[in-house]
Coordinates of C-alpha atoms in Angstrom, one line a residue:
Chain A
X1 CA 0.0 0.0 0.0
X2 CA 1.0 3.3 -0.8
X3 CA 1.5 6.4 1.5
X4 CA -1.4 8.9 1.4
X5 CA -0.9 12.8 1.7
X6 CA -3.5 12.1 4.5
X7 CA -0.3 10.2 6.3
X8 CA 2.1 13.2 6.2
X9 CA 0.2 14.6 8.9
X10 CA -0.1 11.5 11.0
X11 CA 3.5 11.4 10.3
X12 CA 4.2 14.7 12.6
X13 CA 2.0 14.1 15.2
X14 CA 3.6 10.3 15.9
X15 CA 7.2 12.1 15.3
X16 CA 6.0 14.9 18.2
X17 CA 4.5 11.8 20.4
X18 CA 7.9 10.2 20.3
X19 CA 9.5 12.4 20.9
X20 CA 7.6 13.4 23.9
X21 CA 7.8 10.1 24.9
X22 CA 11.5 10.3 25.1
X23 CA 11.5 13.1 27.4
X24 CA 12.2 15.9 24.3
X25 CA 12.3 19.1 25.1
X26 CA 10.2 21.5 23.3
X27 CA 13.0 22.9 21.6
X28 CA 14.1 19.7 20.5
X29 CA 10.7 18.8 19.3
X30 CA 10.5 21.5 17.1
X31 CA 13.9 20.4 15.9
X32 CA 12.8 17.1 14.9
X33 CA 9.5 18.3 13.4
X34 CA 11.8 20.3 11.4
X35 CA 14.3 17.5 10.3
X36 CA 11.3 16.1 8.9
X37 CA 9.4 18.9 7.1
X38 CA 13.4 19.4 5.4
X39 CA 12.9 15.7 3.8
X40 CA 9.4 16.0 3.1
X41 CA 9.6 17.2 -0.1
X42 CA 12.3 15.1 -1.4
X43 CA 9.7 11.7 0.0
X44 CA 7.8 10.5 -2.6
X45 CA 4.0 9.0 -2.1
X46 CA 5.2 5.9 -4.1
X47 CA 6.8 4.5 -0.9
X48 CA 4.7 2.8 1.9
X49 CA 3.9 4.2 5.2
X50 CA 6.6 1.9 7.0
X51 CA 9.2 3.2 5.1
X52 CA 8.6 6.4 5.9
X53 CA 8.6 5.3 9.6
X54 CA 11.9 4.9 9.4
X55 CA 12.3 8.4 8.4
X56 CA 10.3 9.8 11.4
X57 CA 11.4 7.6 14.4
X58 CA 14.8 7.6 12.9
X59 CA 14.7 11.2 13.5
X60 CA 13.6 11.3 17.0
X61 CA 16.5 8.6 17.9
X62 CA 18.7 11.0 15.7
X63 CA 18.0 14.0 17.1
X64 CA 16.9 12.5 21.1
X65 CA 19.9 10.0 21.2
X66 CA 17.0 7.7 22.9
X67 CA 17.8 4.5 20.3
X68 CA 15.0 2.7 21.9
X69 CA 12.6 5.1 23.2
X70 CA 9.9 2.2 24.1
X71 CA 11.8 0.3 25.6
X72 CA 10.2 0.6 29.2
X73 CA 6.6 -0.1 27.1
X74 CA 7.3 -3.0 25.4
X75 CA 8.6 -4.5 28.3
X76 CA 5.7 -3.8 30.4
X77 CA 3.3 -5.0 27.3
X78 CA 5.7 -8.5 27.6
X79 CA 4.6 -8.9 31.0
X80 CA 0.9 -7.9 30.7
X81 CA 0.5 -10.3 28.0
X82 CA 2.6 -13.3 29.7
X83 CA 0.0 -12.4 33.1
X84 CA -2.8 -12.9 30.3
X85 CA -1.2 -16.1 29.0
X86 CA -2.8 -18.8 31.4
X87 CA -6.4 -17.4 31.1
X88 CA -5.7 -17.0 27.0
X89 CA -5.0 -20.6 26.9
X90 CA -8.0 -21.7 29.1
X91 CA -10.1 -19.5 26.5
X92 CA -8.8 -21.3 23.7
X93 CA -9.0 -24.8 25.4
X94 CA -12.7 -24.6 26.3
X95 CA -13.5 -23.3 22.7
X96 CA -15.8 -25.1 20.2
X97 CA -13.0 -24.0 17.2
X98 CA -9.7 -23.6 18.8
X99 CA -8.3 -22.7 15.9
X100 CA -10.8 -19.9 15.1
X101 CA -10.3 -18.5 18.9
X102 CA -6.3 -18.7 18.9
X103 CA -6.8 -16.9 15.3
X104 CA -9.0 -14.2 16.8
X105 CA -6.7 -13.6 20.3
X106 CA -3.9 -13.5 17.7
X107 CA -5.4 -10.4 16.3
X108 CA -6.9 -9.3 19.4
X109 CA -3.4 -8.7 20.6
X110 CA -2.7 -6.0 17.2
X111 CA -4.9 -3.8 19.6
X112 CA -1.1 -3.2 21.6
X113 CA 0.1 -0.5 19.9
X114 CA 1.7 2.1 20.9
X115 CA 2.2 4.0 17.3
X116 CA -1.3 5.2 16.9
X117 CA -3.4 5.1 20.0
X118 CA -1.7 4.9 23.5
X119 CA -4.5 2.4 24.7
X120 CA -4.1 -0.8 26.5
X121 CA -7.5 -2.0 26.4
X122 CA -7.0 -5.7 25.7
X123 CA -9.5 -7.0 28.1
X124 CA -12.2 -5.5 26.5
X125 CA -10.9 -6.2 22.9
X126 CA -10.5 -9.7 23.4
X127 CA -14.2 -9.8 25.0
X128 CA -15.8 -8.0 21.7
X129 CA -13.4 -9.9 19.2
X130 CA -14.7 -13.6 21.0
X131 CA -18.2 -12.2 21.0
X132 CA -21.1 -14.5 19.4
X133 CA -22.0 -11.3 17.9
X134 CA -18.7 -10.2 16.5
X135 CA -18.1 -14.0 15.1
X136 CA -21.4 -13.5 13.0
X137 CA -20.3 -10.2 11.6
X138 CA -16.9 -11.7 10.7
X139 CA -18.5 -14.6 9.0
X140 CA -21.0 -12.2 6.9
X141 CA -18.0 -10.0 5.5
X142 CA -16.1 -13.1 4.4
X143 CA -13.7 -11.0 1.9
X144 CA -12.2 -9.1 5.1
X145 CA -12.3 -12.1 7.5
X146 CA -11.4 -15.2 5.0
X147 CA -11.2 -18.0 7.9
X148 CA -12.0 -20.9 5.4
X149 CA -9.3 -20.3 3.0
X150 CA -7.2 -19.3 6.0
X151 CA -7.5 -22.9 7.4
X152 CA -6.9 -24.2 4.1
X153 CA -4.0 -23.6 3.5
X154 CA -2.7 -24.2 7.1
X155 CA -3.7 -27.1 6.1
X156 CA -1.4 -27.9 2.9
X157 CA 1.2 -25.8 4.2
X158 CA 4.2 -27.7 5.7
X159 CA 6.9 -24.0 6.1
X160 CA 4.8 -21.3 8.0
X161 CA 6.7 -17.5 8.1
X162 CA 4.7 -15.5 10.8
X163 CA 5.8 -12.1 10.6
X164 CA 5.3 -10.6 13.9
X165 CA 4.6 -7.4 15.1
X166 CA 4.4 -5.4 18.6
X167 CA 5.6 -6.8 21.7
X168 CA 3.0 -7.9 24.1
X169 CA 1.4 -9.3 21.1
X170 CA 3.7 -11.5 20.0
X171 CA 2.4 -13.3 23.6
X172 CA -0.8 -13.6 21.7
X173 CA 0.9 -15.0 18.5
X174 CA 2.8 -17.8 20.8
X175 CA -0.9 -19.1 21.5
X176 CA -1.1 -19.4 17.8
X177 CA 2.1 -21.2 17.0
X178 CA 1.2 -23.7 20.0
X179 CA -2.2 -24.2 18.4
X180 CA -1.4 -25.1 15.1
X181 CA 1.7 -27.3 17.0
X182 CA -1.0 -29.0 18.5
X183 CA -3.7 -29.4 15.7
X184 CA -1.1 -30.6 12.9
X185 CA 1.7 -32.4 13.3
X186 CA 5.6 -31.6 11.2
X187 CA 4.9 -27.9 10.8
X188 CA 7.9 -26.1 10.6
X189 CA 7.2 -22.8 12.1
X190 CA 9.7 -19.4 11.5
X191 CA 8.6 -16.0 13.4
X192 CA 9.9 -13.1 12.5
X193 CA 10.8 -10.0 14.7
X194 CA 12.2 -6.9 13.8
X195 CA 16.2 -6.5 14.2
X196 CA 16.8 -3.0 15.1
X197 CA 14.1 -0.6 17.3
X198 CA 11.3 0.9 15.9
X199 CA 8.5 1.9 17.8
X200 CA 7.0 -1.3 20.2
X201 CA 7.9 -3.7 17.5
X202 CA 8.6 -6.5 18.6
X203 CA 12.9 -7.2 18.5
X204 CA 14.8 -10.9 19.6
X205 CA 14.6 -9.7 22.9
X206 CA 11.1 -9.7 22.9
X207 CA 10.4 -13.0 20.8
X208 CA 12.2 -14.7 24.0
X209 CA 10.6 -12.4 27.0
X210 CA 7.4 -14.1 25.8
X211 CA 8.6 -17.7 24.8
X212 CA 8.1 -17.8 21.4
X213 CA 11.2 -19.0 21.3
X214 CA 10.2 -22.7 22.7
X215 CA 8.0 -23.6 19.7
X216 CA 9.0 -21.6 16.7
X217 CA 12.6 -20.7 15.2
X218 CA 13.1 -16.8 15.9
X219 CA 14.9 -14.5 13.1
X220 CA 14.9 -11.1 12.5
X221 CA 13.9 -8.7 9.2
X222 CA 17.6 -7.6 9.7
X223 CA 15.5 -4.2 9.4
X224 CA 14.4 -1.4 11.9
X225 CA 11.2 -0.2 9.9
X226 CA 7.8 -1.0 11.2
X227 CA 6.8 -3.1 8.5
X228 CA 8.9 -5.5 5.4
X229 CA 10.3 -3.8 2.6
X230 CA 11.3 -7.2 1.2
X231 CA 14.6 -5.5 -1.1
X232 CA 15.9 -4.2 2.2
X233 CA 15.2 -7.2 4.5
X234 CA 18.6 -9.5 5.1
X235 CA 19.3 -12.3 2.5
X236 CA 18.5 -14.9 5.4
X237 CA 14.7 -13.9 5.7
X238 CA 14.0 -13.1 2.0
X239 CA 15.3 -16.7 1.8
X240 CA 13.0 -18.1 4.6
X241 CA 10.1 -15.7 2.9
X242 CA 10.4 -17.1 -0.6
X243 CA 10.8 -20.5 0.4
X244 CA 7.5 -20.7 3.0
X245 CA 4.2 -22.4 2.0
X246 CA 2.6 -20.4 4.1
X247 CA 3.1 -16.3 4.9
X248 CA 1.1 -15.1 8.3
X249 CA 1.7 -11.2 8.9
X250 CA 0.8 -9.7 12.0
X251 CA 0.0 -6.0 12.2
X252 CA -1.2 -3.3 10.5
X253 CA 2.6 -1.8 9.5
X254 CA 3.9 -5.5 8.1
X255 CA 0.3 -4.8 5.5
X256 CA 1.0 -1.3 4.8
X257 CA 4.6 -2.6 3.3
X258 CA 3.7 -6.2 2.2
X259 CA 0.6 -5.5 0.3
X260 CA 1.7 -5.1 -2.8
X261 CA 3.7 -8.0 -3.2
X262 CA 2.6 -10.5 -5.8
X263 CA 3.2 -13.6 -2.8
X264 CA 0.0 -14.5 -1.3
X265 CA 0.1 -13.6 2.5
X266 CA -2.6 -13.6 4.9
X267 CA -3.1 -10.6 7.1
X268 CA -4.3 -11.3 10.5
X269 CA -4.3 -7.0 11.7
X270 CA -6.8 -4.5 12.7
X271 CA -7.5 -0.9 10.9
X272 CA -6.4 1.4 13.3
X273 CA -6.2 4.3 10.9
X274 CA -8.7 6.0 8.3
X275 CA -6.4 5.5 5.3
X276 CA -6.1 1.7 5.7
X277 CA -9.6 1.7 6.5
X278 CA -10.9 3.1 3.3
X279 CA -8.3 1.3 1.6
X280 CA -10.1 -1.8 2.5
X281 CA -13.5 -0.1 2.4
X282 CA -13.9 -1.2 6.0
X283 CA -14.4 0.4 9.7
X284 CA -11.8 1.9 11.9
X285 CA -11.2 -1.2 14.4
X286 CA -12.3 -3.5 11.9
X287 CA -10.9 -7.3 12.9
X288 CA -9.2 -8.3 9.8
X289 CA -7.9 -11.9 8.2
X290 CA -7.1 -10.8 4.2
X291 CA -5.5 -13.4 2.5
X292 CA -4.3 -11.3 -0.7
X293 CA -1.8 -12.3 -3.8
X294 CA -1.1 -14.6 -5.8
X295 CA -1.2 -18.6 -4.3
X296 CA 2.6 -19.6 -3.5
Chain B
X1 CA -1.5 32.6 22.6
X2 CA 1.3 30.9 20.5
X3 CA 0.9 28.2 18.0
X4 CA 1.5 24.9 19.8
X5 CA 4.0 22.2 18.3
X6 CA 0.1 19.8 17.6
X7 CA -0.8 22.8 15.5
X8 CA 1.5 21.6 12.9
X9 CA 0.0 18.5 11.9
X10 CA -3.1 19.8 12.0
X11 CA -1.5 23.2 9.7
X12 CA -1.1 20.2 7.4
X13 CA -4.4 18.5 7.6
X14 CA -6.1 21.7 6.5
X15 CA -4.0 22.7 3.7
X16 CA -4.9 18.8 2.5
X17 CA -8.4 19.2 3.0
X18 CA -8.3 22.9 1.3
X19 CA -6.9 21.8 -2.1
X20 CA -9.3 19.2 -2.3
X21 CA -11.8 21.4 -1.7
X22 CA -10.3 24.2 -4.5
X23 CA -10.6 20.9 -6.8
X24 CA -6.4 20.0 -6.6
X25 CA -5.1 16.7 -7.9
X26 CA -3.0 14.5 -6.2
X27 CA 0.1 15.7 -7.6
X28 CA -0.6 19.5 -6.4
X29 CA -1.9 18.8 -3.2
X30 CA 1.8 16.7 -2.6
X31 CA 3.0 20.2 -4.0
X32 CA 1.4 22.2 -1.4
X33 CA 2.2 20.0 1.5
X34 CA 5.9 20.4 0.0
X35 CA 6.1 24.2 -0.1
X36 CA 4.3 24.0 3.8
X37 CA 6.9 21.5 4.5
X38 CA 10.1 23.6 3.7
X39 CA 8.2 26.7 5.2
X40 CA 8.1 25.3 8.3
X41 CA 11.8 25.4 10.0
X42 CA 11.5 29.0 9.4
X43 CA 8.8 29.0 11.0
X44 CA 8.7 30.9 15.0
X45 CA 6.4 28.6 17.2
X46 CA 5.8 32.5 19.0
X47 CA 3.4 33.4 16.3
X48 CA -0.4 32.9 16.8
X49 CA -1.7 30.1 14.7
X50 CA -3.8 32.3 12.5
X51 CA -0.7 34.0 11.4
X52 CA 0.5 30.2 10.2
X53 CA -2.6 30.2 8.8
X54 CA -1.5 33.0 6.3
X55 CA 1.3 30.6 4.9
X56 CA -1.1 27.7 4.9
X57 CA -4.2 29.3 2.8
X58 CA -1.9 31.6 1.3
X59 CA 0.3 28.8 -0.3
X60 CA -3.0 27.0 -1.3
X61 CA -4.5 29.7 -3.2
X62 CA -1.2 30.5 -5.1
X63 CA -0.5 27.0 -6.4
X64 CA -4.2 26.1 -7.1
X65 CA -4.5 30.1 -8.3
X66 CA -8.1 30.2 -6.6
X67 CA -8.0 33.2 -4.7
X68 CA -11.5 32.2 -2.3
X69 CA -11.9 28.7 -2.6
X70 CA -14.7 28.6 -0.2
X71 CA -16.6 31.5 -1.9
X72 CA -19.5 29.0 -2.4
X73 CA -19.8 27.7 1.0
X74 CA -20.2 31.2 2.0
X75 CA -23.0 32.2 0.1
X76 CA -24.3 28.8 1.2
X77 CA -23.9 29.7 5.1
X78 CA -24.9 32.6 4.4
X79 CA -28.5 31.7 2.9
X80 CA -28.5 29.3 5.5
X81 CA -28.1 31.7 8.4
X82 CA -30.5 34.1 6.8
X83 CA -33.4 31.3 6.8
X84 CA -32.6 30.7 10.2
X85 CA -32.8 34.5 11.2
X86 CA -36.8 34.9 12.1
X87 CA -36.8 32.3 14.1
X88 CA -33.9 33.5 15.7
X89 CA -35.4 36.9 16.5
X90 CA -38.5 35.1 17.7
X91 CA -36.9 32.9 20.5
X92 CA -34.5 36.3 21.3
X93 CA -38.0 38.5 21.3
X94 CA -39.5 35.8 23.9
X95 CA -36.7 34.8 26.3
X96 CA -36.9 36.1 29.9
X97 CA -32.7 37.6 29.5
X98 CA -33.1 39.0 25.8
X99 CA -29.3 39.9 25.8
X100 CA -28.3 36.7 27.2
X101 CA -30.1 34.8 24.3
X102 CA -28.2 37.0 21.7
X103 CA -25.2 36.4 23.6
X104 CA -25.8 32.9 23.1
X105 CA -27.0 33.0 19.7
X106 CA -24.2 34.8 18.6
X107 CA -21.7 32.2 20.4
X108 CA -23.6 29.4 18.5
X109 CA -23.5 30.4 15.2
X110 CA -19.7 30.2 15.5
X111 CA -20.2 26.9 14.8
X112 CA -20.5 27.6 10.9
X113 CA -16.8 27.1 10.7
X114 CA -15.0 24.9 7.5
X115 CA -11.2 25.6 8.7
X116 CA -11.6 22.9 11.5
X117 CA -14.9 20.8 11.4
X118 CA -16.9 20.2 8.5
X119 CA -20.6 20.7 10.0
X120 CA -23.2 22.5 9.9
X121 CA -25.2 21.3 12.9
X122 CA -26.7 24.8 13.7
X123 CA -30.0 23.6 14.9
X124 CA -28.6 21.4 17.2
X125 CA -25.8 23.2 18.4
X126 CA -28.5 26.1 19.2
X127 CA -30.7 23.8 21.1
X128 CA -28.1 22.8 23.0
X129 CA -26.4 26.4 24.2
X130 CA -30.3 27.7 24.9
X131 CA -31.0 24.6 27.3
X132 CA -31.7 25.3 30.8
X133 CA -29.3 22.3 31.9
X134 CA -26.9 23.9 29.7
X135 CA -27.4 27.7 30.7
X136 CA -26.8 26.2 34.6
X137 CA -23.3 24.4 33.3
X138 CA -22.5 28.2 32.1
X139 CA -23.4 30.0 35.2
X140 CA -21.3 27.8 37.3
X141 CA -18.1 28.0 35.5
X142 CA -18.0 31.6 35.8
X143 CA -14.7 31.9 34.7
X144 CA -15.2 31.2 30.7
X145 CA -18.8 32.3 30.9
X146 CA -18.2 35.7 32.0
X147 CA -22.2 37.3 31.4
X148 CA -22.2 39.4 34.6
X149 CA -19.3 41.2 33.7
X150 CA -20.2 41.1 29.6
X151 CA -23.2 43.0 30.8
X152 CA -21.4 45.8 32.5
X153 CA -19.2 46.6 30.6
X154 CA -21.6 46.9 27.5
X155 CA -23.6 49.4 29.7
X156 CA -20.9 51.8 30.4
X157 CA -19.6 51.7 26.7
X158 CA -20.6 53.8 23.9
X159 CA -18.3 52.8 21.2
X160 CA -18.6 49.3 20.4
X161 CA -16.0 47.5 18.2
X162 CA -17.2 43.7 17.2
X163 CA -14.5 41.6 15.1
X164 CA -16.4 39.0 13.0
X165 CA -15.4 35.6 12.0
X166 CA -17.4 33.2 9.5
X167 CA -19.8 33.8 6.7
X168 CA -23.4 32.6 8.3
X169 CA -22.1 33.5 11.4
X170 CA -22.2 36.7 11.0
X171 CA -26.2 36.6 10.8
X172 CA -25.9 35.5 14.7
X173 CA -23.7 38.7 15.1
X174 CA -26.9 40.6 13.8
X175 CA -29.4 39.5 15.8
X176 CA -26.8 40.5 19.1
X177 CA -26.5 44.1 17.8
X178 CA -29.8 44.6 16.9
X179 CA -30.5 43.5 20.5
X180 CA -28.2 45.6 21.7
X181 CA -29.1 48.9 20.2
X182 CA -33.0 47.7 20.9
X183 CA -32.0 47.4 25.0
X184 CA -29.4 50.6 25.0
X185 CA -29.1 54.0 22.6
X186 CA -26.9 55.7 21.7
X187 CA -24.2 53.4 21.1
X188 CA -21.9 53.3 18.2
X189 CA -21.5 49.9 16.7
X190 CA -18.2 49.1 14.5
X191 CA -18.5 45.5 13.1
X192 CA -15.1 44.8 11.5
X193 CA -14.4 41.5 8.5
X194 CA -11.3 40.6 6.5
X195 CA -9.9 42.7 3.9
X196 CA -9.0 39.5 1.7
X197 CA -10.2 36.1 1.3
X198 CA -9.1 33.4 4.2
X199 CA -11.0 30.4 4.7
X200 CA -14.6 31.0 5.6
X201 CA -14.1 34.2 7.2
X202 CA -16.5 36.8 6.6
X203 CA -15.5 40.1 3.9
X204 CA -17.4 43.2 3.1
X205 CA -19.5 41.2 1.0
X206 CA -21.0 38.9 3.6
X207 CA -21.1 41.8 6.0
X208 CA -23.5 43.1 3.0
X209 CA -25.5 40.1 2.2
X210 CA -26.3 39.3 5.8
X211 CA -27.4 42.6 7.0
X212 CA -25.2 43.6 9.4
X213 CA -24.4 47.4 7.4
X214 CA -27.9 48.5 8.7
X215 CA -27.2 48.8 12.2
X216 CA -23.3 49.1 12.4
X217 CA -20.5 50.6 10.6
X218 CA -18.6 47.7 8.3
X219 CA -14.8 48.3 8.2
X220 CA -12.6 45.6 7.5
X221 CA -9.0 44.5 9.9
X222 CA -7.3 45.2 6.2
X223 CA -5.8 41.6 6.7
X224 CA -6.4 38.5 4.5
X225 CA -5.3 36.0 8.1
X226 CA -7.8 34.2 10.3
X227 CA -7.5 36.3 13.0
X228 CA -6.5 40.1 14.3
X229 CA -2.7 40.3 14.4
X230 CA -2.4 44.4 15.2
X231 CA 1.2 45.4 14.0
X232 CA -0.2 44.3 10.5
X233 CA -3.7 45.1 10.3
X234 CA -4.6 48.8 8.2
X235 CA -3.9 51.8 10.2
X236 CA -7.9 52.8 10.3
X237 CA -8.5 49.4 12.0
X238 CA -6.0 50.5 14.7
X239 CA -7.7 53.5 15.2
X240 CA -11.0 52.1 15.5
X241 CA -9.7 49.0 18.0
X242 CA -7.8 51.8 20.1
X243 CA -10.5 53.9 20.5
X244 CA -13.3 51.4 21.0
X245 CA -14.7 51.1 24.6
X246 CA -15.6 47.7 24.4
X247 CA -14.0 45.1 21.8
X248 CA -16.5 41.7 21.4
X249 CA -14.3 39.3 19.4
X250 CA -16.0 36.5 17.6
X251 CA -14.5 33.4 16.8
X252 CA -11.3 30.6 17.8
X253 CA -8.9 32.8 15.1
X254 CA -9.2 35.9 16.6
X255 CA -8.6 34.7 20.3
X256 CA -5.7 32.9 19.3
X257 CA -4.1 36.1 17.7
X258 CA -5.5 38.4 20.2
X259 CA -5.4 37.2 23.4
X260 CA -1.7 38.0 24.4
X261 CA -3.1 41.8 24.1
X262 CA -2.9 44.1 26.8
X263 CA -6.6 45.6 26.1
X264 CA -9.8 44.0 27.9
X265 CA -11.6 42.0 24.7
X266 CA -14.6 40.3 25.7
X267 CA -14.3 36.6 23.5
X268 CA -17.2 34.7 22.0
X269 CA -17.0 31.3 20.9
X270 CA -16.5 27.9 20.9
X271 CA -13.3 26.1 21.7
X272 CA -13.2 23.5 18.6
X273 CA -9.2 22.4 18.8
X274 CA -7.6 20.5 21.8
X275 CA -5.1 22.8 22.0
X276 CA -7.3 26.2 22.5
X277 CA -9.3 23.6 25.2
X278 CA -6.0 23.1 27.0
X279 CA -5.0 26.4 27.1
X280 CA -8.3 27.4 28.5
X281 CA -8.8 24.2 30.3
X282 CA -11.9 23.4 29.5
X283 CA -13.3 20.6 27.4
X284 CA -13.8 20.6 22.9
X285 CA -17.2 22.2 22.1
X286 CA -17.4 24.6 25.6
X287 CA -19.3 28.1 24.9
X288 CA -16.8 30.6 25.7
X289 CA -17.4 33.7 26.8
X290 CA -14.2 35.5 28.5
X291 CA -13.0 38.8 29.2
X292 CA -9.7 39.2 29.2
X293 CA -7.3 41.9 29.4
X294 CA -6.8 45.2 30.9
X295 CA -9.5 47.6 31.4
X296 CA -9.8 49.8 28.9

């Protein structure tokens, strides 16, 4: 997906967020603010949203010296989630379609994010998400919530890449992985995380705060964007991407920048911003499961 | 008060939103948001927001090369405003506090605005401001509902100088000098517009179509800015604001470039941005009425 002008001012108010968040000065946010109205004109709107991430967290890292400025956050969202974990679990075990439920919970967790809206109202999200009356809306718009063809090819699909996305969440996505460890047997499971800071994404550090570690092989983008800009990414993980059966991708970032690749990758996310909203013709805090390209 | 470091984003947002409306692809809308962009490090965050307001309506109208874009939806509040007017007069004409109905009137129709919401929920918005429940929340926060002291100092003054704001609005702004030359004579009313196009602010012409040059005299601030800024405004406007008694000044634009002035100006309207809400602590969508300054 493209960026959209309506982004460039999203773009200053997360670069003036951040940089609150890492204890800036107002001085200093103004200098930042104006790092990044210098390099707005030489951006162009043919690049994705991620990539122009890089240009405004970079900044604030630049220009704060904070390299991981949520740090502190994403550790607390590791531990919220983890104190979660047992009652996830139970949810999923006393479910008529485990599957369906670890699917759900998986994009219940996309509701940790730090990058848009400062919220942390997972208990409430998971409740509406698992809701009788949330499943039968899912099931109506099928082209937004594609469980069937989801399950599919989980099915037929021996190499699984889940691209992961904020910490916290990825506690959520470990329920997953143990799911489908438990359903089918000889899946090979690789989650990615990102390899440098960016935002609350998710880095190795992360991946083994929350365990993922113990059922899936951990590697990184090798970038520090919030999303996969595949010609950047290191050689290992375009490797592991072209060679999976199966591509899951967390997040709403890891769509913004993989959605125009011709690979077939299902989306498991939800809208959290107007463009992306409209872009999918759907409703800000819309659950989302898009299985979109071409069939590996 | 001084443009806030959120005011940028949103500078943005409305420059976006204002080439769309003047009918600007893609491609000149990206060149707008780039000529904003490089504007901005020079850029002072000591200025009012109206005066940033110059670069960003300025900068649409010269790369789209329509001068008033929002001509139309003037002449459209307008007409509005002027259906709306003998119903107006009637609830003014039978209301136990005739000048505190004007008063609130003229605060209501502020909500005609295009630079920040997109509405027109006039009925509503009046039903709301004349509600007992609502004229109680007013009374109690004395503070930013100043009437008592509104009242006084419009009986001891007998040159009046009113600053407008919107097209439509300005029919509210009638109906409170009518009622005020109706309750007190012998005052002299000076009802001041924009010299130049600038959002939906109201010129000479609206002053003229609505009415308002049969009970006051119609000058104009000589700027083309959403708001008063003094050092630039025409020398005859200077005059007129020096010598006035009692300044009413309508609207968010002219509070934000007014109120670091030393002279008493008695402010009515709505607080429609976060940042005027913080200033003033109090919440979006509060009826503001405030006298501020020195006595004159």
């Amino acid at each position: 997906m493209k960026a959209y002008l309506e982004c460039i001012p999203c773009f200053f108010k997360q670069a003036i967020e951040t940089a609150r968040f890492a204890g800036a000065s107002r001085k200093t946010q103004k200098k930042i603010v104006d790092r990044i109205a210098k390099a707005i004109p030489g951006v162009s709107l043919n690049i994705s949203p991620p990539e122009m991430g890089e240009l405004i967290y970079g900044t604030v890292s630049k220009v704060t010296g904070k390299r991981d400025p949520f740090r502190k956050v994403k550790d607390k969202s590791n531990k919220l989630a983890l104190e979660l974990y047992p009652d996830l679990k139970a949810k999923v075990a006393r479910s008529r379609d485990r599957l369906l439920t670890a699917v759900e919970l998986a994009i219940a967790g996309n509701i940790i994010d730090y990058g848009i809206e400062n919220t942390l109202n997972v208990g409430e999200e998971i409740k509406r998400i698992l809701s009788a009356e949330h499943r039968a809306i899912k099931k109506e718009r099928k082209r937004l919530f594609n469980y069937p063809k989801f399950k599919r090819l989980l099915k037929k699909s021996d190499k699984l890449l889940i691209i992961g996305d904020n910490a916290g969440e990825i506690v959520f996505d470990r329920i997953l992985i143990e799911e489908i460890m438990d359903l089918y047997s000889g899946k090979e499971i690789t989650y990615a995380v990102k390899e440098k800071p960016i935002i609350n994404d998710a880095l190795m550090k992360d991946a083994r705060q929350c365990g993922i570690d113990r059922s899936a092989k951990v590697v990184s983008t090798g970038l520090g964007i919030p999303g996969v800009v595949l010609k950047s990414c290191s050689k290992d993980f375009v490797r592991i991407f072209r060679r999976a059966d199966m591509i899951i991708s967390k997040g709403q970032g890891n769509f913004e920048s993989l959605s125009e690749q011709k690979r077939e990758v299902c989306y498991l996310f939800m809208a959290k911003c107007p463009v992306v909203a409209s872009e999918l013709r759907c409703d800000m805090g819309d659950v989302i499961l898009l299985c979109q390209g071409r069939e590996g």
